Coordinates of C-alpha atoms in Angstrom, one line a residue:
M1 CA 155.1 103.7 219.2
E2 CA 152.9 104.1 216.3
D3 CA 155.9 104.6 214.0
V4 CA 157.4 101.3 215.2
M5 CA 154.1 99.5 214.4
R6 CA 153.8 101.0 210.9
R7 CA 157.4 100.0 210.1
S8 CA 156.7 96.5 211.3
S9 CA 153.5 96.0 209.1
S10 CA 155.3 97.3 206.0
H11 CA 158.1 95.0 206.7
D12 CA 155.7 92.1 206.9
S13 CA 154.0 92.9 203.6
L14 CA 157.3 93.1 201.8
A15 CA 158.2 89.8 203.2
S16 CA 154.9 88.2 202.0
D17 CA 155.3 89.6 198.5
S18 CA 158.8 88.3 198.2
T19 CA 157.7 84.9 199.5
A20 CA 154.9 84.7 196.8
K21 CA 157.4 85.6 194.1
L22 CA 159.7 82.9 195.2
A23 CA 156.8 80.4 195.2
V24 CA 155.8 81.2 191.6
A25 CA 159.4 81.0 190.5
S26 CA 159.7 77.7 192.2
K27 CA 156.9 76.1 189.9
K28 CA 158.5 74.1 187.0
Q29 CA 157.5 74.9 183.4
P30 CA 156.5 71.8 181.2
P31 CA 159.5 70.6 179.2
P32 CA 159.4 71.6 175.5
E33 CA 157.8 68.9 173.2
S34 CA 160.4 66.9 171.4
L35 CA 160.5 66.7 167.6
E36 CA 159.7 63.0 167.8
S37 CA 156.5 63.6 169.7
I38 CA 155.4 66.3 167.3
R39 CA 156.0 64.0 164.4
I40 CA 154.1 61.1 166.0
R41 CA 151.1 63.3 166.8
S42 CA 151.1 64.6 163.2
L43 CA 151.2 61.1 161.8
V44 CA 148.3 60.0 164.1
V45 CA 146.1 62.9 162.9
A46 CA 147.2 62.3 159.3
S47 CA 146.5 58.5 159.5
F48 CA 142.9 59.2 160.8
W49 CA 142.3 61.5 158.0
A50 CA 143.8 59.1 155.5
I51 CA 141.5 56.4 156.7
V52 CA 138.5 58.7 156.3
I53 CA 139.5 60.0 152.9
F54 CA 140.9 56.9 151.2
L55 CA 138.8 54.2 152.9
G56 CA 135.7 55.7 154.6
L57 CA 134.6 58.0 151.8
P58 CA 135.0 55.4 148.9
T59 CA 133.2 52.7 151.0
W60 CA 130.4 55.2 151.8
W61 CA 130.1 56.2 148.2
W62 CA 130.1 52.6 147.0
T63 CA 127.5 51.4 149.5
T64 CA 125.1 54.4 149.2
S65 CA 125.4 55.4 145.5
I66 CA 122.2 55.0 143.4
H67 CA 122.6 52.9 140.3
R68 CA 120.9 54.5 137.3
A69 CA 120.9 52.3 134.2
R70 CA 120.9 54.2 130.9
L71 CA 117.5 54.6 129.3
P72 CA 116.8 55.9 125.8
L73 CA 114.8 58.9 127.1
R74 CA 114.5 60.6 123.8
E75 CA 113.1 57.6 122.0
M76 CA 110.7 57.0 124.9
L77 CA 109.4 60.5 124.7
E78 CA 109.0 60.3 121.0
W79 CA 106.8 57.2 121.4
A80 CA 104.8 59.0 124.1
D81 CA 104.3 62.1 121.9
G82 CA 103.2 60.0 118.9
K83 CA 106.3 61.0 116.8
A84 CA 107.8 57.5 116.5
C85 CA 104.8 55.8 114.9
K86 CA 101.9 56.9 112.8
P87 CA 99.7 53.8 112.9
A88 CA 97.6 52.9 109.9
F89 CA 94.8 50.3 109.6
P90 CA 94.6 49.0 106.0
L91 CA 91.8 46.6 105.9
Q92 CA 92.0 44.1 103.1
I93 CA 88.7 43.2 101.4
F94 CA 88.5 40.5 98.7
I95 CA 86.0 40.7 96.0
D96 CA 84.8 37.4 94.5
A97 CA 82.9 37.7 91.3
P98 CA 82.5 34.3 89.7
S99 CA 79.8 35.4 87.2
L100 CA 81.9 38.3 85.8
Q101 CA 84.7 38.2 83.3
E102 CA 88.1 39.2 84.6
T103 CA 88.2 42.6 82.9
E104 CA 84.7 43.4 84.1
A105 CA 85.6 42.3 87.6
E106 CA 88.8 44.4 87.6
H107 CA 86.9 47.5 86.4
L108 CA 84.2 47.1 89.0
V109 CA 86.7 46.7 91.8
R110 CA 88.6 49.8 90.5
I111 CA 85.6 52.1 90.4
T112 CA 84.4 50.7 93.8
Q113 CA 87.7 51.6 95.3
H114 CA 87.4 55.1 93.9
A115 CA 83.9 55.4 95.5
L116 CA 85.3 54.2 98.8
D117 CA 88.1 56.7 98.7
D118 CA 85.7 59.5 98.1
L119 CA 83.6 58.5 101.1
N120 CA 86.5 58.1 103.5
E121 CA 88.2 61.1 104.8
F122 CA 90.0 59.3 107.7
S123 CA 93.3 58.3 106.1
A124 CA 94.5 56.2 109.1
H125 CA 91.7 53.7 108.6
H126 CA 91.0 52.7 104.9
L127 CA 89.6 49.8 103.0
R128 CA 91.7 48.2 100.2
L129 CA 89.9 46.1 97.7
R130 CA 91.4 43.1 95.9
L131 CA 90.0 40.9 93.3
G132 CA 89.7 37.4 94.7
K133 CA 89.7 35.6 91.4
N134 CA 93.4 36.1 90.7
S135 CA 94.2 37.8 94.0
M136 CA 96.5 40.3 92.4
P137 CA 96.4 44.1 93.2
L138 CA 95.1 46.1 90.3
N139 CA 98.4 48.1 90.0
L140 CA 100.6 45.0 89.8
T141 CA 101.4 42.5 87.2
M142 CA 101.1 38.7 87.5
T143 CA 104.9 38.3 87.9
P144 CA 105.7 37.0 91.4
T145 CA 107.9 39.3 93.4
P146 CA 109.9 38.4 96.5
F147 CA 108.9 39.7 99.9
T148 CA 110.1 39.4 103.5
N149 CA 107.7 38.3 106.1
D150 CA 107.7 39.1 109.9
A151 CA 110.0 36.2 110.7
G152 CA 112.6 37.5 108.2
S153 CA 112.3 34.7 105.7
T154 CA 111.8 35.4 102.0
G155 CA 108.9 34.2 99.9
N156 CA 107.0 35.0 96.7
Y157 CA 104.0 37.1 96.1
R158 CA 101.6 34.1 96.1
D159 CA 102.7 33.3 99.6
E160 CA 102.1 36.9 100.6
L161 CA 98.7 36.9 99.1
A162 CA 97.9 33.7 101.0
L163 CA 98.8 35.6 104.2
L164 CA 96.7 38.5 103.1
R165 CA 93.7 36.2 102.4
K166 CA 94.1 34.9 106.0
E167 CA 94.2 38.4 107.4
A168 CA 91.3 39.6 105.2
A169 CA 88.8 41.7 107.1
L170 CA 85.9 40.7 104.7
T171 CA 85.1 38.8 101.6
V172 CA 82.4 40.2 99.3
R173 CA 80.7 37.7 97.0
L174 CA 79.0 39.2 94.0
L175 CA 76.1 37.0 93.1
S176 CA 74.0 37.5 89.9
H177 CA 70.3 36.9 90.3
E178 CA 68.0 37.0 87.3
N179 CA 64.9 38.2 89.3
T180 CA 66.7 41.0 91.2
A181 CA 65.6 44.4 90.2
T182 CA 67.4 46.2 93.0
F183 CA 70.6 45.6 94.9
K184 CA 70.5 43.5 98.0
A185 CA 73.2 42.7 100.6
E186 CA 73.3 40.0 103.2
L187 CA 76.0 39.7 105.9
Q188 CA 76.7 36.2 107.1
V189 CA 76.4 36.1 110.9
H190 CA 78.9 33.3 111.5
S191 CA 81.5 34.2 108.9
T192 CA 83.3 37.2 107.4
V193 CA 81.3 37.1 104.1
L194 CA 79.0 39.7 102.6
D195 CA 76.8 38.5 99.8
V196 CA 75.7 41.2 97.3
Y197 CA 73.0 40.3 94.8
Y198 CA 72.6 42.2 91.6
G199 CA 70.7 41.9 88.3
P200 CA 72.1 41.3 84.8
G201 CA 71.8 44.9 83.8
H202 CA 73.7 46.3 86.8
V203 CA 77.2 45.3 85.6
P204 CA 79.1 48.5 84.6
S205 CA 80.6 48.8 81.2
I206 CA 84.4 49.0 80.8
S207 CA 84.2 52.6 79.7
S208 CA 82.1 53.9 82.6
S209 CA 83.7 55.9 85.4
S210 CA 81.0 55.2 88.0
S211 CA 78.3 52.6 88.7
A212 CA 75.3 52.2 90.9
L213 CA 76.5 48.8 91.9
A214 CA 80.0 50.2 92.8
N215 CA 78.4 53.0 94.9
F216 CA 76.1 50.5 96.6
I217 CA 79.0 48.2 97.6
A218 CA 81.1 51.2 98.8
I219 CA 78.3 52.6 101.0
K220 CA 77.6 49.2 102.4
L221 CA 81.3 48.6 103.3
Q222 CA 81.6 52.0 104.8
D223 CA 78.5 51.4 106.9
L224 CA 79.9 48.0 108.1
F225 CA 83.1 49.6 109.5
A226 CA 81.8 53.0 110.5
E227 CA 81.8 52.3 114.2
E228 CA 85.3 50.8 114.1
Q229 CA 86.5 53.8 112.2
A230 CA 85.0 56.2 114.6
T231 CA 86.4 54.3 117.6
I232 CA 89.9 54.3 116.1
A233 CA 89.6 58.0 115.3
Y234 CA 88.8 58.7 119.0
I235 CA 91.7 56.5 120.2
L236 CA 94.1 58.4 118.0
S237 CA 92.8 61.8 119.1
S238 CA 92.8 60.8 122.8
S239 CA 96.3 59.5 122.6
N240 CA 97.6 62.8 121.2
S241 CA 95.7 64.9 123.8
P242 CA 98.0 66.6 126.3
T243 CA 95.5 65.8 129.1
S244 CA 95.5 62.1 128.4
N245 CA 96.6 60.0 131.4
H246 CA 97.9 56.5 131.0
H247 CA 96.6 55.2 134.4
S248 CA 93.2 56.8 134.1
S249 CA 91.9 54.8 131.1
T250 CA 92.5 51.9 128.8
G251 CA 93.4 54.1 125.9
L252 CA 89.8 53.9 124.6
G253 CA 88.8 56.9 126.6
Q254 CA 85.9 57.6 128.9
S255 CA 84.0 60.1 126.8
I256 CA 83.1 60.4 123.1
H257 CA 82.5 63.7 121.4
T258 CA 80.2 64.0 118.4
S259 CA 82.6 66.3 116.6
Q260 CA 85.3 63.6 116.7
I261 CA 82.9 61.0 115.5
S262 CA 81.5 63.1 112.6
S263 CA 85.0 64.1 111.4
S264 CA 86.0 60.5 110.8
S265 CA 82.7 59.1 109.7
P266 CA 81.7 58.6 106.1
R267 CA 80.4 61.5 104.2
E268 CA 76.8 60.4 104.2
L269 CA 76.9 60.4 108.0
R270 CA 77.9 64.0 108.1
S271 CA 75.3 65.4 105.7
G272 CA 71.8 66.7 106.5
S273 CA 69.9 64.3 108.7
S274 CA 72.9 62.1 109.2
R275 CA 74.0 64.4 112.1
A276 CA 71.5 62.4 114.2
S277 CA 73.2 59.2 113.1
A278 CA 76.6 60.6 114.3
T279 CA 75.1 61.6 117.6
E280 CA 73.6 58.2 118.0
L281 CA 76.9 56.6 117.2
A282 CA 78.7 58.8 119.7
A283 CA 76.2 57.8 122.4
R284 CA 76.6 54.1 121.6
L285 CA 80.4 54.4 121.8
A286 CA 80.2 56.3 125.1
S287 CA 77.9 53.6 126.5
R288 CA 80.2 50.8 125.3
M289 CA 83.4 52.4 126.7
T290 CA 81.7 53.0 130.1
R291 CA 80.9 49.3 130.4
S292 CA 84.3 48.1 129.1
L293 CA 87.0 47.0 131.5
K294 CA 90.6 48.0 131.5
Y295 CA 92.7 45.6 129.5
A296 CA 94.2 42.7 131.4
P297 CA 96.2 39.7 130.1
T298 CA 93.9 37.4 132.1
Y299 CA 90.2 37.7 133.2
H300 CA 88.5 35.5 135.7
L301 CA 84.9 34.6 135.2
T302 CA 82.7 33.5 138.1
I303 CA 79.4 31.9 137.1
S304 CA 77.1 31.5 140.1
L305 CA 73.7 29.9 140.6
F306 CA 71.6 31.6 143.3
T307 CA 68.2 30.5 144.5
P308 CA 66.2 31.6 147.6
T309 CA 65.0 28.0 148.2
A310 CA 66.7 24.6 148.6
S311 CA 66.4 23.7 144.9
P312 CA 67.8 23.5 142.3
S313 CA 71.0 22.3 144.0
D314 CA 72.6 20.8 140.9
W315 CA 73.2 21.9 137.4
D316 CA 74.9 20.6 134.3
I317 CA 77.2 23.5 134.0
D318 CA 80.2 21.7 132.6
S319 CA 78.4 20.5 129.5
A320 CA 76.8 23.9 129.0
L321 CA 80.1 25.7 129.3
A322 CA 81.8 23.4 126.9
E323 CA 79.1 23.9 124.3
S324 CA 78.1 27.5 124.7
L325 CA 80.9 29.6 126.3
A326 CA 84.1 27.6 125.6
P327 CA 84.1 28.3 121.8
L328 CA 83.9 32.0 122.4
L329 CA 86.7 32.0 125.0
E330 CA 88.8 30.0 122.5
S331 CA 88.2 32.7 119.9
L332 CA 89.2 35.4 122.4
S333 CA 92.4 33.6 123.5
G334 CA 94.4 35.8 121.1
I335 CA 93.2 38.9 123.0
S336 CA 93.2 37.7 126.6
N337 CA 93.2 34.6 128.7
F338 CA 90.2 33.5 130.7
T339 CA 89.7 31.3 133.7
V340 CA 86.2 30.1 134.7
D341 CA 84.9 29.2 138.2
T342 CA 81.4 28.1 139.2
Q343 CA 79.5 27.9 142.4
V344 CA 76.0 27.2 143.8
Q345 CA 74.4 29.2 146.7
L346 CA 71.1 28.0 148.2
Y347 CA 68.8 30.2 150.3
A348 CA 70.2 33.3 148.7
T349 CA 67.7 36.1 149.5
F350 CA 67.3 39.5 148.0
S351 CA 69.3 42.5 149.3
P352 CA 67.3 44.2 152.1
S353 CA 67.3 47.4 150.1
V354 CA 65.3 45.7 147.3
Q355 CA 61.5 45.7 147.5
S356 CA 59.6 42.4 147.2
P357 CA 58.5 41.6 143.6
E358 CA 55.1 43.0 142.6
Y359 CA 52.5 40.9 141.0
D360 CA 50.7 42.2 137.9
S361 CA 47.3 40.4 137.6
D362 CA 46.7 41.6 134.0
L363 CA 50.0 40.2 132.7
E364 CA 50.2 37.4 135.3
I365 CA 53.9 38.2 136.0
W366 CA 56.0 39.2 138.9
S367 CA 58.2 42.3 138.4
L368 CA 61.2 44.1 139.9
R369 CA 61.4 47.8 139.8
E370 CA 64.2 49.2 137.6
E371 CA 65.5 51.4 140.5
D372 CA 66.1 48.2 142.5
L373 CA 68.3 46.5 139.9
S374 CA 71.5 48.2 141.1
G375 CA 71.0 46.9 144.6
F376 CA 69.8 43.4 143.5
I377 CA 73.1 41.8 144.4
N378 CA 73.2 41.0 148.1
A379 CA 76.9 41.6 148.6
A380 CA 76.7 41.1 152.4
E381 CA 75.5 37.5 152.1
W382 CA 76.2 36.3 148.6
P383 CA 79.8 34.8 148.3
L384 CA 81.0 36.9 145.4
S385 CA 84.6 37.7 145.6
P386 CA 85.6 41.1 144.0
S387 CA 88.9 39.8 142.8
I388 CA 90.3 36.3 142.3
G389 CA 93.8 35.8 141.0
A390 CA 95.9 38.4 139.2
G391 CA 93.3 39.7 136.7
P392 CA 89.9 41.3 137.2
T393 CA 86.9 39.2 138.0
L394 CA 83.6 39.3 136.1
N395 CA 80.6 37.9 138.0
F396 CA 77.8 36.3 136.1
V397 CA 74.8 35.4 138.2
I398 CA 72.0 33.0 137.3
Y399 CA 69.1 33.6 139.7
V400 CA 66.3 31.1 140.0
P401 CA 63.4 32.8 141.7
D402 CA 61.0 31.2 144.2
P403 CA 58.4 29.0 142.5
G404 CA 55.7 31.3 143.8
N405 CA 57.3 34.3 142.0
V406 CA 57.6 32.8 138.5
P407 CA 57.8 34.4 136.0
L408 CA 60.0 37.2 137.4
V409 CA 61.0 40.1 135.1
V410 CA 62.0 43.7 135.1
K411 CA 59.0 46.1 135.4
G412 CA 58.4 48.0 132.2
S413 CA 60.8 46.3 129.8
Q414 CA 59.9 42.8 131.0
A415 CA 63.6 41.9 130.5
S416 CA 65.0 38.9 132.4
S417 CA 68.7 40.0 132.3
W418 CA 70.7 43.1 132.8
L419 CA 74.3 44.2 132.9
I420 CA 76.1 45.9 135.8
P421 CA 79.0 48.0 134.5
Q422 CA 82.5 47.1 135.6
W423 CA 81.1 44.1 137.6
G424 CA 79.1 41.5 135.7
G425 CA 75.6 40.5 134.7
V426 CA 72.5 38.9 136.1
F427 CA 70.1 36.5 134.4
I428 CA 66.8 35.5 135.9
L429 CA 66.1 31.9 135.0
N430 CA 62.3 31.4 135.0
S431 CA 61.9 27.7 134.8
P432 CA 58.9 26.7 132.7
R433 CA 58.2 23.8 135.1
G434 CA 56.4 26.1 137.5
A435 CA 55.8 25.6 141.1
S436 CA 54.0 22.2 140.8
D437 CA 56.9 20.2 139.4
E438 CA 58.9 20.1 142.6
S439 CA 60.6 16.7 141.8
A440 CA 61.9 18.2 138.5
R441 CA 63.3 21.2 140.3
L442 CA 65.1 18.9 142.8
A443 CA 66.7 17.1 139.9
G444 CA 68.6 20.2 138.9
L445 CA 69.0 22.4 135.8
S446 CA 69.7 20.7 132.5
K447 CA 72.2 21.9 129.9
E448 CA 69.3 23.2 127.7
E449 CA 68.0 25.3 130.5
I450 CA 71.4 26.9 131.2
Q451 CA 72.3 27.7 127.6
P452 CA 70.1 30.8 127.3
A453 CA 71.8 32.3 130.3
L454 CA 75.3 31.5 129.0
L455 CA 74.3 33.0 125.6
T456 CA 73.4 36.2 127.4
F457 CA 76.6 36.2 129.4
S458 CA 78.5 35.8 126.1
H459 CA 77.1 39.0 124.8
Q460 CA 77.7 40.7 128.1
L461 CA 81.3 39.5 128.1
L462 CA 81.9 41.0 124.6
S463 CA 80.5 44.3 126.0
F464 CA 82.9 44.2 128.9
L465 CA 85.8 43.6 126.5
G466 CA 84.9 46.6 124.4
A467 CA 83.6 44.7 121.3
P468 CA 81.5 46.9 118.9
Q469 CA 77.8 46.3 118.5
S470 CA 78.0 46.5 114.8
P471 CA 78.4 44.8 112.3
P472 CA 76.1 42.0 113.5
S473 CA 78.6 39.3 112.7
L474 CA 80.6 37.7 115.5
P475 CA 83.8 37.0 113.5
L476 CA 83.8 40.6 112.3
Q477 CA 83.3 41.9 115.8
L478 CA 86.2 39.8 117.0
Q479 CA 88.4 41.1 114.2
T480 CA 87.4 44.7 115.1
L481 CA 88.2 44.0 118.8
T482 CA 91.6 42.7 117.8
R483 CA 92.4 45.9 115.9
L484 CA 91.0 48.1 118.7
R485 CA 93.0 46.3 121.4
A486 CA 96.2 46.5 119.3
A487 CA 95.8 50.2 118.9
S488 CA 94.9 50.8 122.6
L489 CA 97.8 48.7 123.9
L490 CA 100.1 50.5 121.5
F491 CA 99.2 53.9 122.9
S492 CA 99.0 52.6 126.5
A493 CA 102.6 51.2 126.3
S494 CA 103.8 54.3 124.6
S495 CA 102.3 56.5 127.3
T496 CA 103.9 54.3 130.0
M497 CA 107.3 54.9 128.3
G498 CA 106.7 58.6 128.4
S499 CA 105.7 58.5 132.1
L500 CA 108.8 56.5 132.9
A501 CA 111.0 58.9 131.0
R502 CA 109.5 62.0 132.7
L503 CA 109.8 60.3 136.1
T504 CA 113.5 59.5 135.5
V505 CA 114.2 63.2 134.7
A506 CA 112.1 64.6 137.5
L507 CA 113.6 62.4 140.2
P508 CA 117.4 62.2 139.7
S509 CA 117.8 60.4 143.1
I510 CA 115.7 57.5 142.0
A511 CA 117.3 54.2 141.3
I512 CA 117.1 52.7 137.8
P513 CA 118.0 49.0 138.0
E514 CA 119.1 47.0 134.9
T515 CA 115.8 45.1 134.9
V516 CA 114.0 48.4 134.0
S517 CA 116.5 49.1 131.2
T518 CA 115.8 45.6 129.9
A519 CA 112.1 46.0 130.1
V520 CA 112.3 49.4 128.2
D521 CA 114.4 47.8 125.4
I522 CA 111.9 45.0 125.0
T523 CA 109.0 47.4 125.1
L524 CA 110.4 49.7 122.4
A525 CA 111.3 46.7 120.2
Q526 CA 107.8 45.3 120.5
L527 CA 106.3 48.7 119.8
R528 CA 108.2 49.0 116.6
R529 CA 107.0 45.5 115.6
T530 CA 103.4 46.5 116.5
C531 CA 103.6 49.6 114.4
G532 CA 105.0 47.7 111.4
A533 CA 102.4 45.0 111.7
L534 CA 99.6 47.5 111.8
K535 CA 100.8 49.2 108.7
D536 CA 101.1 45.8 106.9
G537 CA 97.6 44.8 107.9
R538 CA 98.8 41.9 110.1
F539 CA 96.6 42.7 113.0
N540 CA 96.9 39.4 114.9
D541 CA 100.7 39.8 114.9
A542 CA 100.3 43.5 116.0
L543 CA 98.1 42.5 118.9
S544 CA 100.6 39.8 120.0
H545 CA 103.5 42.3 120.0
A546 CA 101.4 44.9 121.7
R547 CA 100.5 42.6 124.5
V548 CA 104.2 41.9 125.2
A549 CA 104.9 45.6 125.0
E550 CA 102.2 46.5 127.5
A551 CA 103.3 43.8 130.0
E552 CA 107.0 44.8 129.8
A553 CA 106.1 48.5 130.1
E554 CA 104.1 47.8 133.3
N555 CA 106.8 45.7 134.7
G556 CA 109.4 48.4 134.1
F557 CA 107.2 51.3 135.5
F558 CA 106.2 49.4 138.7
E559 CA 109.7 48.0 139.5
K560 CA 109.7 47.6 143.3
S561 CA 113.2 48.6 143.9
M562 CA 112.7 51.8 141.9
V563 CA 109.4 52.8 143.5
G564 CA 110.7 52.4 147.0
Q565 CA 113.5 54.9 146.5
V566 CA 111.0 57.7 146.0
Y567 CA 109.9 57.6 149.6
F568 CA 113.5 58.2 151.1
P569 CA 114.0 62.0 150.8
D570 CA 117.2 63.9 151.8
E571 CA 115.8 64.9 155.2
H572 CA 115.9 61.2 156.2
K573 CA 119.6 61.1 155.2
V574 CA 120.4 64.0 157.4
A575 CA 118.6 62.4 160.3
V576 CA 120.7 59.3 159.9
Y577 CA 124.1 60.8 159.3
L578 CA 124.2 63.6 161.9
P579 CA 124.2 61.4 165.1
L580 CA 127.1 59.5 163.6
L581 CA 129.2 62.3 162.0
G582 CA 128.9 64.7 165.0
P583 CA 130.8 62.8 167.7
V584 CA 133.3 61.4 165.2
G585 CA 133.8 64.5 163.0
V586 CA 134.3 67.2 165.7
P587 CA 137.6 65.7 167.2
L588 CA 139.0 65.0 163.7
V589 CA 138.3 68.6 162.6
M590 CA 139.7 70.2 165.8
S591 CA 142.9 68.1 165.7
A592 CA 143.4 69.0 162.1
L593 CA 142.9 72.7 162.8
K594 CA 145.5 72.6 165.6
E595 CA 148.0 70.9 163.4
L596 CA 147.5 73.4 160.7
K597 CA 147.9 76.2 163.2
R598 CA 151.2 74.7 164.5
L599 CA 152.5 74.4 161.0
W600 CA 151.6 77.9 160.2
T601 CA 153.4 79.2 163.3
S602 CA 156.5 77.2 162.7
F603 CA 156.5 78.5 159.1
K604 CA 156.3 82.1 160.2
T605 CA 159.1 81.7 162.8
T606 CA 161.4 80.2 160.2

């Protein structure tokens, strides 16, 4: 029985196995792919890749490529390193000697020039004397020679001398005086004229190689331009310093070193007790440059009248400005442009941090402590805008104290005005009317009462612009300021060119639009003209070219489209492209790999 059952089960298992084999055999295999289908699939994959390679990639390259205009990097770096231009400052000084014969005057000018050359050891800044009678250089004949001016036109030597006379830094008039036993020099305050008085026996003979009169004139001229020479020496040294930074200063620097001053000062300033003079000059230059503002094409002047009471509420400021300040601003128009705004603020009280004025019964004055001057301006309540318009703003405040606190001065010095560096100035107007004349106070301030304040503001404005304190002649100070501004703008624009060149090399992914290339070309052309004008002694033309160079250099360096590209690094590009290229690229790559595998298999079988 058991044998029968075992045979039956084995028979059943064999039957099931045969049935499974028959079921597997009964499944149909997929038909082989036709050659036409294979060709169509290959064309589809190839078409996708053709679109990507021949259309997608060029479009992507064209739309995302960074345009970099060609820049003369080598020339830009040469200007920044001071290799393209070695500026010189030849100051033309004319000598008028109406009482001397021509041969005597020529000999005096010649030995005075030799004395000047012996005193001066700073070759970049030198004084060149010319005899004003015939206005011919001592080493030239009277035959006119052609020359080419800045505009490219040709003229004769007399025309050139007329231009030189116009650009002359100083005119020395030698005046004979019968009762003069010693030499005497007087500088005209309102003109560029130095009068030198001498006696009849002071005229050197033709055979003499030196003269007391020539030495006196040379020392006097060197003293007049000592501060300018020292300032230019520092400008040149700071521009060649490797640590100089274009955006940290105006090119005039923030500190003055005595060694730099003494190395460029006249010889008498460097000998014996003159070391104190060099130290004093260095301190004066440091103080001036701390006060001075960074150069700007336009400055805005705000002149304000503040009073803690209800009067005066009116002032004749228009007439006072036209008579006192407008001529100075007109003289400064070749350096910068100026706009003027005025305002009146009543019930303007002191800042809470300032103590009330103290009364001195002995002197019968009210005084403010010197430590309170820095906080005198009540910035929280006084409407003084820090910046109006494109250029920096200088605030000049006329403060009329309460009638019960008149006169109000600074304790100790008893000054009625002071200067706030980088901000403006304050003038306390103590009206002589006193507290009793209330009707006169209500009538307002007259032009005559405002003029002393405007005169003080004029001196403060010159300090802010970097004008020297010596010589004590306003025309000479303006001429010196012209030369200093031309030099500082020359080095500032050159430094900007170097910064732009280094930025271009350091950031290869930054865009350089054509506007930057145009600005660079204009800047370099104006720099070349500035350098040439300085060497020729045409300082007004040099300043005009330097202002254009500085403006174009700033426009090129701060181009908006170029600066924005710096803040788009490669990590941002990866974050943008990965979400797009992942889903699209994986199917394309896998299909391409399958087709390559199929082609390789078919190649092996054949």
